[in-house]
Short mmCIF file of C-alpha atoms and ligand atoms in Angstrom, two decimals:
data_model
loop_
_atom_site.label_atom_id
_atom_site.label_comp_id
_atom_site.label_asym_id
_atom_site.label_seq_id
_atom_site.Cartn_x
_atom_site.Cartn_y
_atom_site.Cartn_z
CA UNK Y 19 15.12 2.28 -10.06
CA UNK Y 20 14.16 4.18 -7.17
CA UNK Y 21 15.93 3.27 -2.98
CA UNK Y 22 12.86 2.08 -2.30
CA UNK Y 23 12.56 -0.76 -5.11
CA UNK Y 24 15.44 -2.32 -3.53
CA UNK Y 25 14.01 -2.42 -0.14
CA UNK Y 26 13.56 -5.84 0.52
CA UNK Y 27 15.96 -6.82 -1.61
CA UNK Y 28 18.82 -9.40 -0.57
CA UNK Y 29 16.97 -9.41 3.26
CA UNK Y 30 16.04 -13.06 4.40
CA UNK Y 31 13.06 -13.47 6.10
CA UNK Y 32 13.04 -15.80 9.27
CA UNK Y 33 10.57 -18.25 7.29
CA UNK Y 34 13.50 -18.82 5.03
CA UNK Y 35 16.26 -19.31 7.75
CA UNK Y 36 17.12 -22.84 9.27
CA UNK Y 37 16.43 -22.07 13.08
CA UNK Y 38 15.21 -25.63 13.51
CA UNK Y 39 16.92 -26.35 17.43
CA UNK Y 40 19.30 -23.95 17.05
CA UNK Y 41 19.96 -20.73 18.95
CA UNK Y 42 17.83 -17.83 17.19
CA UNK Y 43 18.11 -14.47 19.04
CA UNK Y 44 15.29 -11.89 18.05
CA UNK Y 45 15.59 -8.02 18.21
CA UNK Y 46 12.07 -7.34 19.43
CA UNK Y 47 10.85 -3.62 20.03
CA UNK Y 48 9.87 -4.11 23.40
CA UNK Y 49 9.47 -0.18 24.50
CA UNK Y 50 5.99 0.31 25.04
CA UNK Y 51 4.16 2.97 26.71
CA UNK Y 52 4.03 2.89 30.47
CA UNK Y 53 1.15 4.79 32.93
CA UNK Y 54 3.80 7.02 35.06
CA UNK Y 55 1.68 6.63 38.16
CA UNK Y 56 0.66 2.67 38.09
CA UNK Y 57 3.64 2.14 36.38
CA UNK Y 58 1.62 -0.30 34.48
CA UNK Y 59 1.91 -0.92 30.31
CA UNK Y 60 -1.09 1.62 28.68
CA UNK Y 61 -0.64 -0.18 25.05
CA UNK Y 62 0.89 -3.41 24.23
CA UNK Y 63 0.80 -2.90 20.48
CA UNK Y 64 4.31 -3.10 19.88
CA UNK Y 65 5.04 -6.42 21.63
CA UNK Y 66 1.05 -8.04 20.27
CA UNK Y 67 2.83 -7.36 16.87
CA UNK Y 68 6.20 -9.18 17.66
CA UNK Y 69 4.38 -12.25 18.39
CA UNK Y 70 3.67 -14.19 15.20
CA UNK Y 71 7.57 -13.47 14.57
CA UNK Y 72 8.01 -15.67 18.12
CA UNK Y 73 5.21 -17.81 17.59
CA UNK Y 74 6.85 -19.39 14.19
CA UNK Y 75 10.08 -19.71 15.63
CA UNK Y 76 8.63 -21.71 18.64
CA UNK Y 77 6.98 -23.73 16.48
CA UNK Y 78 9.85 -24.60 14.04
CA UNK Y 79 11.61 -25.92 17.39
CA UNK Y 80 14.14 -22.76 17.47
CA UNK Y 81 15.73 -22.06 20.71
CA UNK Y 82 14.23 -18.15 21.35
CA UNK Y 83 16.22 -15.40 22.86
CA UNK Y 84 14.77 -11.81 22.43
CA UNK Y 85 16.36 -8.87 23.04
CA UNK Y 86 15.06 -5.29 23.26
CA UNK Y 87 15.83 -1.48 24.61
CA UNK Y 88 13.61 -0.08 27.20
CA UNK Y 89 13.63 4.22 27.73
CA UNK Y 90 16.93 5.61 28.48
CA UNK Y 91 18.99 4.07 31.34
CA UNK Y 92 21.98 5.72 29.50
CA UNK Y 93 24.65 2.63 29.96
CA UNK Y 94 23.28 1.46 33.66
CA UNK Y 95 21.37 -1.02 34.82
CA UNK Y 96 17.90 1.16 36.74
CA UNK Y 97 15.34 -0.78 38.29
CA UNK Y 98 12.35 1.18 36.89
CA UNK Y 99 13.52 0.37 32.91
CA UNK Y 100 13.59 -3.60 33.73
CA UNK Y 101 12.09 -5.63 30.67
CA UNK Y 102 10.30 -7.48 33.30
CA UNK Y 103 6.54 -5.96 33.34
CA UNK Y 104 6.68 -6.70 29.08
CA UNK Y 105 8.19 -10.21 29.46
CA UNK Y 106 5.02 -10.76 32.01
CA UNK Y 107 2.20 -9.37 29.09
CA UNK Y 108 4.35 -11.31 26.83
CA UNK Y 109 3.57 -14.60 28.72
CA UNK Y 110 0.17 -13.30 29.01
CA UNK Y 111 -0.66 -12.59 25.28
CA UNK Y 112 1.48 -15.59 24.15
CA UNK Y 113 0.51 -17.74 26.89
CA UNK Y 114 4.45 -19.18 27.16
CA UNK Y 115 6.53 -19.67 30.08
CA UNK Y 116 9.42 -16.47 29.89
CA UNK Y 117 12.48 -16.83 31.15
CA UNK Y 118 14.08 -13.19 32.32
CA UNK Y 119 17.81 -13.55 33.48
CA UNK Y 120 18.73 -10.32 35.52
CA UNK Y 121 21.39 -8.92 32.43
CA UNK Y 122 21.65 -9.89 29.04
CA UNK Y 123 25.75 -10.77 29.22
CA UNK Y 124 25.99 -11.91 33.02
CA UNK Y 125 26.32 -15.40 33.89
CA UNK Y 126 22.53 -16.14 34.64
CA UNK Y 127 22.33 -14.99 31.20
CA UNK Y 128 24.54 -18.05 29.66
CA UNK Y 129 23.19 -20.37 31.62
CA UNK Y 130 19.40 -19.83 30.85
CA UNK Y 131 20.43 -19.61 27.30
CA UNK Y 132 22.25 -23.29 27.72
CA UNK Y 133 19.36 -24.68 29.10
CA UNK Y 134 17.26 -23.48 26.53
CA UNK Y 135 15.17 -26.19 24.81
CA UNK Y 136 13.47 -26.46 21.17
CA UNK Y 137 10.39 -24.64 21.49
CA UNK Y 138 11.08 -22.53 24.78
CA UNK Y 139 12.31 -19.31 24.86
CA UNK Y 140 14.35 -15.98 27.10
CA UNK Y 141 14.04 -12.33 27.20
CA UNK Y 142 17.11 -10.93 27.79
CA UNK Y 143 17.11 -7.67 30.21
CA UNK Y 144 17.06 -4.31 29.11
CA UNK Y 145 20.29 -3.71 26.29
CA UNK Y 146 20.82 -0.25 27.29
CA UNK Y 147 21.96 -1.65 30.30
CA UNK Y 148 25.12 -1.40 28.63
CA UNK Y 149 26.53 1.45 27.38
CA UNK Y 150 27.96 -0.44 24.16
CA UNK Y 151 24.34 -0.59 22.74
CA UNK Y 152 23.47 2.97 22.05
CA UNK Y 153 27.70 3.78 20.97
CA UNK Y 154 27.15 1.12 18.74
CA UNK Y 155 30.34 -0.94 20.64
CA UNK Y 156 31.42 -3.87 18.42
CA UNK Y 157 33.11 -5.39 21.49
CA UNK Y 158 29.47 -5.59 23.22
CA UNK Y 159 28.03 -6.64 20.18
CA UNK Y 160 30.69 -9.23 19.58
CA UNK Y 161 29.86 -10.76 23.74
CA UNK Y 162 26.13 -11.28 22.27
CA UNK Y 163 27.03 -12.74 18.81
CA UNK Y 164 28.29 -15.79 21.26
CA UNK Y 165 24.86 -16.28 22.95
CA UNK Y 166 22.90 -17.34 19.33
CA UNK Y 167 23.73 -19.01 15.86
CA UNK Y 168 20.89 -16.73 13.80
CA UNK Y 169 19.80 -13.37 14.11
CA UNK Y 170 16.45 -11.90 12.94
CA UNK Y 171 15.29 -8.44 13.13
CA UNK Y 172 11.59 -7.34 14.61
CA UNK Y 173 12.10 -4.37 15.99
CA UNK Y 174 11.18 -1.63 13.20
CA UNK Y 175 10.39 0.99 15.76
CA UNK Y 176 14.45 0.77 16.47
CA UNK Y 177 15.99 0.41 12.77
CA UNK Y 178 16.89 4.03 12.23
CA UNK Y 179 19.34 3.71 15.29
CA UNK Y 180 23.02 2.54 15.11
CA UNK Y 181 22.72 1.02 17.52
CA UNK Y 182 24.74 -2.49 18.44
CA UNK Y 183 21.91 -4.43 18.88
CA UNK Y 184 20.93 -3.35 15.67
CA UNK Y 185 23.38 -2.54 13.34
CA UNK Y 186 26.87 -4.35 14.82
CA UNK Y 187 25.60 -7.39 15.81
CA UNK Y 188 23.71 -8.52 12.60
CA UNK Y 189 26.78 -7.81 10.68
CA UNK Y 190 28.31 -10.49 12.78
CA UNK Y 191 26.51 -13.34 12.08
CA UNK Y 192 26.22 -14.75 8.62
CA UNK Y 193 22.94 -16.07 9.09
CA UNK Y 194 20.47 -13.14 9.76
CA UNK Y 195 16.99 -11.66 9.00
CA UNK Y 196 14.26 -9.82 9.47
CA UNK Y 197 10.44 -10.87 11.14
CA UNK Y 198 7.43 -10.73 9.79
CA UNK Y 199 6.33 -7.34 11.17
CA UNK Y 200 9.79 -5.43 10.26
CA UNK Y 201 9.07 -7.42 6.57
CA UNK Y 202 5.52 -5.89 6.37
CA UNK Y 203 6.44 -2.23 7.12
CA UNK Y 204 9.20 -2.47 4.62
CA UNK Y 205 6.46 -3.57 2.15
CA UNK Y 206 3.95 -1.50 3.26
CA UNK Y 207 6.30 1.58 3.27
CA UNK Y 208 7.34 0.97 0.15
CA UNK Y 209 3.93 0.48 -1.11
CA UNK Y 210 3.77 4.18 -0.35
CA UNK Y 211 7.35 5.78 -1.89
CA UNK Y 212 7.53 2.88 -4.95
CA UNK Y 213 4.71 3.94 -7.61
CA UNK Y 214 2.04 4.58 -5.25
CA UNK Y 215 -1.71 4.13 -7.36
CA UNK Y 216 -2.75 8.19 -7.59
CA UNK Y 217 -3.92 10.19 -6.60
CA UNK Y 218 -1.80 9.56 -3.20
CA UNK Y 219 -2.89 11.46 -0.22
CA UNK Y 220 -0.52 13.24 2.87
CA UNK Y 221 -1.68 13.94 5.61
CA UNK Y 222 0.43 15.76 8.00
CA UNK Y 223 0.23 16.88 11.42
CA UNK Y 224 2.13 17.31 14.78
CA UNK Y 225 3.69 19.81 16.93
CA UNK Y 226 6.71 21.02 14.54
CA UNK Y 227 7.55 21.79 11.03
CA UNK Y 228 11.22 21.41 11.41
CA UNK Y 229 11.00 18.22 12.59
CA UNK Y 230 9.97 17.19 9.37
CA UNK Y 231 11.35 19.38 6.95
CA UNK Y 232 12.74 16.25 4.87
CA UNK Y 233 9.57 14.21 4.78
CA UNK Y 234 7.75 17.43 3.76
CA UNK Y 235 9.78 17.76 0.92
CA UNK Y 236 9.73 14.05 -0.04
CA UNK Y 237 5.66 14.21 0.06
CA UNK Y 238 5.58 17.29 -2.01
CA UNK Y 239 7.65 15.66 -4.47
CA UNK Y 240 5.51 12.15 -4.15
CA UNK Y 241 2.34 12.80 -3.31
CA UNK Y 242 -0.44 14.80 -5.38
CA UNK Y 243 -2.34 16.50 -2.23
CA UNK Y 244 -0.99 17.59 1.27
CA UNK Y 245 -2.85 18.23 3.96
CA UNK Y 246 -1.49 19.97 7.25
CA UNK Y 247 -3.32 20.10 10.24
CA UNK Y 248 -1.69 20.15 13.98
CA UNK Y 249 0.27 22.77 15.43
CA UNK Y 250 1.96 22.24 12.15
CA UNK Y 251 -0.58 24.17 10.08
CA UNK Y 252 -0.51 27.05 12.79
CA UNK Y 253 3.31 28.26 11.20
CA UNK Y 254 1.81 27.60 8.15
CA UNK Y 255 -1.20 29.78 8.47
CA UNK Y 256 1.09 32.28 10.26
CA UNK Y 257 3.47 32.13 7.71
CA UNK Y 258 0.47 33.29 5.02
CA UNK Y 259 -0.51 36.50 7.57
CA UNK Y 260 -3.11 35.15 9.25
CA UNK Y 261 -3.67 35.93 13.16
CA UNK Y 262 -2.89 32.79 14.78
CA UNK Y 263 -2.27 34.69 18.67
CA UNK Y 264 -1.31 32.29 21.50
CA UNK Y 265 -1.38 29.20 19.50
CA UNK Y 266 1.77 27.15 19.50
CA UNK Y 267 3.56 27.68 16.61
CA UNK Y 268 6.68 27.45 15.10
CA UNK Y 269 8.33 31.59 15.01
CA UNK Y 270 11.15 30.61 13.78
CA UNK Y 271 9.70 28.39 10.81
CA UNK Y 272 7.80 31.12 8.87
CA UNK Y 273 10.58 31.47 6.02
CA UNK Y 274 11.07 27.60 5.68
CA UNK Y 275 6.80 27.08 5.81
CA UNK Y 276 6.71 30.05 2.84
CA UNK Y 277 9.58 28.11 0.92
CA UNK Y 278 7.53 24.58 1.42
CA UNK Y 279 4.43 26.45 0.21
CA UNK Y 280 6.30 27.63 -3.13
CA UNK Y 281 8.29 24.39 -3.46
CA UNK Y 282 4.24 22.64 -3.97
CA UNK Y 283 3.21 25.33 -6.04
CA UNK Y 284 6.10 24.23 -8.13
CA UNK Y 285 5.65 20.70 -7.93
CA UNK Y 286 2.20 21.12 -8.81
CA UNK Y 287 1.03 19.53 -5.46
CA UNK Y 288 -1.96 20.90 -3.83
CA UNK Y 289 -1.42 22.32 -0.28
CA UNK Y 290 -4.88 22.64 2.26
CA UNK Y 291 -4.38 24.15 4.78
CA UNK Y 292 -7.12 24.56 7.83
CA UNK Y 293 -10.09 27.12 6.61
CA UNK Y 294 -11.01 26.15 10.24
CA UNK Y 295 -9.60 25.92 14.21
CA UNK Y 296 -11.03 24.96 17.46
CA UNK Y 297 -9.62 27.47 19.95
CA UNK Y 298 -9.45 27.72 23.65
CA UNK Y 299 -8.48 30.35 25.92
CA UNK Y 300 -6.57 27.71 27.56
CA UNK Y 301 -5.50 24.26 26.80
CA UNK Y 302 -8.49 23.06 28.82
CA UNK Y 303 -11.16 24.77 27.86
CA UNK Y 304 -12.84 24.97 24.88
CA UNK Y 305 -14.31 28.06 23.18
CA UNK Y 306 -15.25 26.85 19.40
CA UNK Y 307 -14.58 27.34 16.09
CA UNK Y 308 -13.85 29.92 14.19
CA UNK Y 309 -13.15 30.24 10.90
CA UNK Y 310 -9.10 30.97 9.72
CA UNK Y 311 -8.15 34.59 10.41
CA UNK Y 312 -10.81 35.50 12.96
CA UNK Y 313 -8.47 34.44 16.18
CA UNK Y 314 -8.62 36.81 18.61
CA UNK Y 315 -6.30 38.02 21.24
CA UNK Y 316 -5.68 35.67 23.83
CA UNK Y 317 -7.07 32.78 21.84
CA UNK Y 318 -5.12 29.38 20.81
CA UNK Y 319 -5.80 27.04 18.13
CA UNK Y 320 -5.85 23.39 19.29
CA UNK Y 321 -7.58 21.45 16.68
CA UNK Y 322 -9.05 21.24 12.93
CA UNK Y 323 -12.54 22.45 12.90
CA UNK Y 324 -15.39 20.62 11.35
CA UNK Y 325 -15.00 22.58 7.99
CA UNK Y 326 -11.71 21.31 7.84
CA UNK Y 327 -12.34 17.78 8.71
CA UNK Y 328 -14.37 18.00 6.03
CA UNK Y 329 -12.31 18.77 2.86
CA UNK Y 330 -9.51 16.63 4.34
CA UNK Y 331 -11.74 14.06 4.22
CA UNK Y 332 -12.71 14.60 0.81
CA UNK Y 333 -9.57 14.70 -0.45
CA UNK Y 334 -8.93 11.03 1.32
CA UNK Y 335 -11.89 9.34 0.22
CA UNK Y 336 -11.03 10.03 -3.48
CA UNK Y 337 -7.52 9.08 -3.09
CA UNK Y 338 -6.00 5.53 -4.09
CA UNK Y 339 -3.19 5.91 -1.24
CA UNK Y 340 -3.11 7.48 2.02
CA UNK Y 341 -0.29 8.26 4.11
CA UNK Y 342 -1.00 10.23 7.38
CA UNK Y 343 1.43 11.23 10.67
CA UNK Y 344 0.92 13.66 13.00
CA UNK Y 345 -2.39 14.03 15.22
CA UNK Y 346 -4.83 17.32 14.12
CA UNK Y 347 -4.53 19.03 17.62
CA UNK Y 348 -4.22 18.31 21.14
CA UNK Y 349 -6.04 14.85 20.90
CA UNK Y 350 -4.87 13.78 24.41
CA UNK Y 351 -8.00 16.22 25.50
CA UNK Y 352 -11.14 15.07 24.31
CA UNK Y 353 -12.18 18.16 23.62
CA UNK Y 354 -9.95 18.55 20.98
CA UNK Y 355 -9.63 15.16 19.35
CA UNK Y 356 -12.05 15.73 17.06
CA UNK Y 357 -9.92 16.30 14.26
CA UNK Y 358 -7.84 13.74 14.36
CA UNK Y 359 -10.84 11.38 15.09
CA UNK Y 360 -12.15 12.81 12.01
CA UNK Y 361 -8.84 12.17 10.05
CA UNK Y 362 -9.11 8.57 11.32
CA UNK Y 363 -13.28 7.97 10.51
CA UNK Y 364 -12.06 9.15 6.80
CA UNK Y 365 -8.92 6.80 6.83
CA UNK Y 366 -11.05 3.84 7.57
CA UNK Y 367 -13.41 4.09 5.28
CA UNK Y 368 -11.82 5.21 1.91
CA UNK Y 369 -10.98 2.66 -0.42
CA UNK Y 370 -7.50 3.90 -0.61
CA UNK Y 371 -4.69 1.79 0.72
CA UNK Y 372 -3.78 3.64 4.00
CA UNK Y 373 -0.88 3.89 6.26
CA UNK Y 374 -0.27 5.15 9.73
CA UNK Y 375 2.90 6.23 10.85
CA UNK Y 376 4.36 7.82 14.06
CA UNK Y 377 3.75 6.96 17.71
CA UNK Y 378 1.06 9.64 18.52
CA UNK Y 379 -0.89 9.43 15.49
CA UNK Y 380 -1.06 5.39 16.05
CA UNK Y 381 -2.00 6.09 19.43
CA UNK Y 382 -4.71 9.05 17.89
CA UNK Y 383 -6.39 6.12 15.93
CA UNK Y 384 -7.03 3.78 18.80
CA UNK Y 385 -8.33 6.49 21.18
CA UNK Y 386 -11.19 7.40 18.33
CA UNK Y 387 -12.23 3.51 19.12
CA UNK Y 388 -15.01 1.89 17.00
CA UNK Y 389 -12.32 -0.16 16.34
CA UNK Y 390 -11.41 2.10 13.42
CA UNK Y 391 -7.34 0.36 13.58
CA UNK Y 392 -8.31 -2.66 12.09
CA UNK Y 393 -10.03 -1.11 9.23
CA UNK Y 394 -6.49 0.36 8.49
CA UNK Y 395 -4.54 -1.22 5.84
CA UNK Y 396 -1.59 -0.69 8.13
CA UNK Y 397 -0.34 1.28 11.02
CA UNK Y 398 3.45 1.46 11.77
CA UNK Y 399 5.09 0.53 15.10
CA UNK Y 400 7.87 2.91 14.17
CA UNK Y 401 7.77 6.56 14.05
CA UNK Y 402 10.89 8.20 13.46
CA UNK Y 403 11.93 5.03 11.53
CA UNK Y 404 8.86 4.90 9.38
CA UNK Y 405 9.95 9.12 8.64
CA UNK Y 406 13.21 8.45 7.65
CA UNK Y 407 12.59 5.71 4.85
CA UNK Y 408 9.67 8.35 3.55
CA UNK Y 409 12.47 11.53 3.71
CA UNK Y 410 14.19 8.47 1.76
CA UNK Y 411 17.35 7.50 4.37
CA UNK Y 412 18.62 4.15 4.59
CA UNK Y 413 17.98 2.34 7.86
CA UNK Y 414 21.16 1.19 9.76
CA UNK Y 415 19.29 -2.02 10.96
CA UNK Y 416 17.64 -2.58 7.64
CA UNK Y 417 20.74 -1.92 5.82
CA UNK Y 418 22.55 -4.90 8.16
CA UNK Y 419 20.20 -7.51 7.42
CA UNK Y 420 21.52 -7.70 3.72
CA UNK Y 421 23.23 -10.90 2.55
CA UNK Y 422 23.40 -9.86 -0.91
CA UNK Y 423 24.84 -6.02 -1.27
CA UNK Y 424 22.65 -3.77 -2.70
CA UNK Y 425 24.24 -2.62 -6.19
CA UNK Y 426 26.24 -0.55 -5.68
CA UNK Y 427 26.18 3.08 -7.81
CA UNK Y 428 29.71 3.83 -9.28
CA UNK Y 429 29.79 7.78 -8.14
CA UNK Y 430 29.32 6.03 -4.66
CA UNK Y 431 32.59 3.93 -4.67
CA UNK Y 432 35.63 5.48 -3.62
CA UNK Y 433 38.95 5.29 -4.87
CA UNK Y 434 41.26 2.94 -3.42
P1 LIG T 236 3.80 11.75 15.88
O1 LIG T 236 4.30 11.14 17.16
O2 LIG T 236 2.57 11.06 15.38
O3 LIG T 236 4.89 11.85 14.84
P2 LIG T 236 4.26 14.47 16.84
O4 LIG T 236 5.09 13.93 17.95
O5 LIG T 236 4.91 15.24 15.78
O6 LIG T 236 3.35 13.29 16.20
O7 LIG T 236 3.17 15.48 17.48
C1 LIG T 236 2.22 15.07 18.40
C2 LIG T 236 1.90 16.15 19.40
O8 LIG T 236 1.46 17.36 18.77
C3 LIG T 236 0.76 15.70 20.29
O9 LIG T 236 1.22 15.65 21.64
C4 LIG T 236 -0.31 16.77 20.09
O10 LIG T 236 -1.01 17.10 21.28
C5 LIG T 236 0.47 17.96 19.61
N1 LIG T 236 -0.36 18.91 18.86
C6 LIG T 236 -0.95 18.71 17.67
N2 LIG T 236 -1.66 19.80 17.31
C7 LIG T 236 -1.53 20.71 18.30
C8 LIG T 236 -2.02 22.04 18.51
N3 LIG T 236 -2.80 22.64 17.61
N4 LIG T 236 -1.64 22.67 19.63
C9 LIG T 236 -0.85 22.06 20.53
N5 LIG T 236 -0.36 20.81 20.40
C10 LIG T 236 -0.68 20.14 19.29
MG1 LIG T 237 5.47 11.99 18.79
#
């Protein structure tokens, strides 16, 4: 039995908790995207997706307090990382009254909670407010376990952190579990890792190779085609002789990208790699497509070309799984989105149950519009989390939802 089989195993969900008028506080993943200039939310995605998790627990008469981390205010309170602009699209997607007391331990804080009734709920401010969230403090955890009677986790974008909100807390109170959207990436994830139907399909992508080393090697091992595109495929290519010239890449990866490309060859996994680039002089102008090898001085790749898109593509509609992270160039400019748009057409219309995962390949999919998202079987509000349980790691907030251990392997126990 693979890690993954066991995923879901002993883990409550909040549909099988008694929350009925009691105190239920809910770890939401609350940091969304923000314009830097209008300071105003650019996707809501994150919080849209907590809501049936809130909705059910209004509606079962629980008492609601959510909690969630916003950026990095490193252990202070700063005005700028305030909860309040997502507790006011809350109230607007939701349509409920939310209650925001100015911290989530002071004073204000109890006494909103007190006056909580069935059916109404709180958003607590910021957590990283306090410095015991991110050091995983169990004396800050312990000060919240007084506010509620059940915990339940939402927040899958957050579960690879230790962090007290997280990981401390839930361990505190006996009754705990997890949401509906942290229960459907852990069963769409393992959908992926636990007997996927063949052939399943990688796609890979993004600025670095090292970054990813682990889920690399995981894919090569799981999967039975791997595609790189990105800056990714640029140390690749490099790695293999080609010219790549100003385009970003990766100098120092060029032994590990060789080793990945033997390690595939072993496995039996078949590696594409772009046949084609769209290159610019400079990031903002675009020059076309040339074919791999034929970069001249001066030049940069910034996206897949069409030839490219094309056998990717191929390779996803005859899959029976798809798995892709990591955007196919510098999609933020139109001009060289193509790829990734591409990527996305070929995700939504294969047969193949597909999966998103990572923060700027989510965001790649919804900037290709034609509403291509919800033709998705499923696209992951967690990026680095969604990595680590492919590379195969346990998940500190996952891991502290369990009422029942996992079994436990012998080699594993240590002597007393
Ligand atoms: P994700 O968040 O989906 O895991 P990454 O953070 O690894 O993805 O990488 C995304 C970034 O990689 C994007 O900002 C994108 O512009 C950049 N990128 C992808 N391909 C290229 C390229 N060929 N040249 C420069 N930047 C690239
Ligand atoms: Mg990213």
């Amino acid at each position: 039995m693979s890690a993954m089989t066991t995923q879901l195993d002993g883990i409550q969900c909040i549909d099988e908790l008694e929350i009925e008028n009691r105190r239920v506080f809910i770890r939401v993943d609350f940091n969304v995207p923000f314009d830097k200039k209008t300071g105003e939310i650019t996707d809501a995605d994150r919080i849209q997706r907590a809501i049936p998790t809130i909705a059910h627990a209004l509606e079962r008469g629980a008492r609601v307090i959510l909690g969630s981390h916003r950026g990095r205010p490193k252990g202070t309170a700063v005005d700028s990382l305030s909860l309040e602009p997502c507790a006011a699209k809350l109230s607007e997607l939701g349509g409920w009254e939310v209650f925001l007391p100015d911290d989530c331990l002071s004073d204000a804080a109890v006494k909103v909670i007190g006056e909580l009734r069935a059916g109404q709920l709180c958003l607590l401010e910021n957590l990283r407010f306090h410095p015991g969230e991110e050091s995983n403090d169990e004396g800050f955890a312990r000060d919240l376990s007084d506010l509620f009677d059940v915990y339940v986790n939402d927040a899958f974008g957050a579960a690879h952190r230790a962090h007290a909100s997280v990981s401390a807390l839930p361990k505190l109170i006996p009754e705990r579990g997890m949401g509906f959207l942290l229960r459907d990436e852990l069963k769409s994830l393992a959908r992926l890792l636990e007997q996927p139907q063949k052939p399943f399909v990688a796609v890979l992508g993004g600025a670095k190779v090292s970054d990813k080393i682990g889920v690399i090697e995981r894919l090569i091992v799981k999967s039975d085609a791997l595609c790189i595109g990105g800056a990714m495929a640029n140390t690749f290519a490099a790695a293999t002789g080609r010219e790549m010239a100003e385009s970003l890449l990766q100098a120092d990866g060029l032994p590990l990208a060789r080793t990945l490309i033997e390690k595939a060859r072993d496995a039996g996994t078949k590696l594409l790699l772009p046949s084609d680039f769209v290159v610019a002089d400079s990031a903002d102008a675009n020059s076309g497509t040339v074919a791999v090898g034929g970069l001249t001085s001066g030049s940069m790749a910034l996206d897949i070309g069409p030839k490219t898109v094309e056998s990717f593509s191929a390779e996803i509609a005859a899959a029976k799984t798809v798995f892709w992270n990591g955007p196919m160039g510098l999609f933020e400019n139109p001009a060289f989105a193509a790829g990734s748009t591409g990527i996305a057409h070929a995700l939504a219309e294969t047969e193949a149950f597909s999966v998103v995962g990572g923060g700027d390949s989510a965001a790649a999919v919804r900037a290709a519009g034609d509403n291509l998202a919800s033709q998705l079987d499923f696209i992951s509000t967690g990026g680095g989390a969604a990595l680590e349980l492919i590379e195969g790691k346990q998940l500190p907030g996952v891991e502290a939802l369990r009422t029942t251990p996992r079994p436990i392997d012998p080699a594993e126990q240590l002597p007393e």
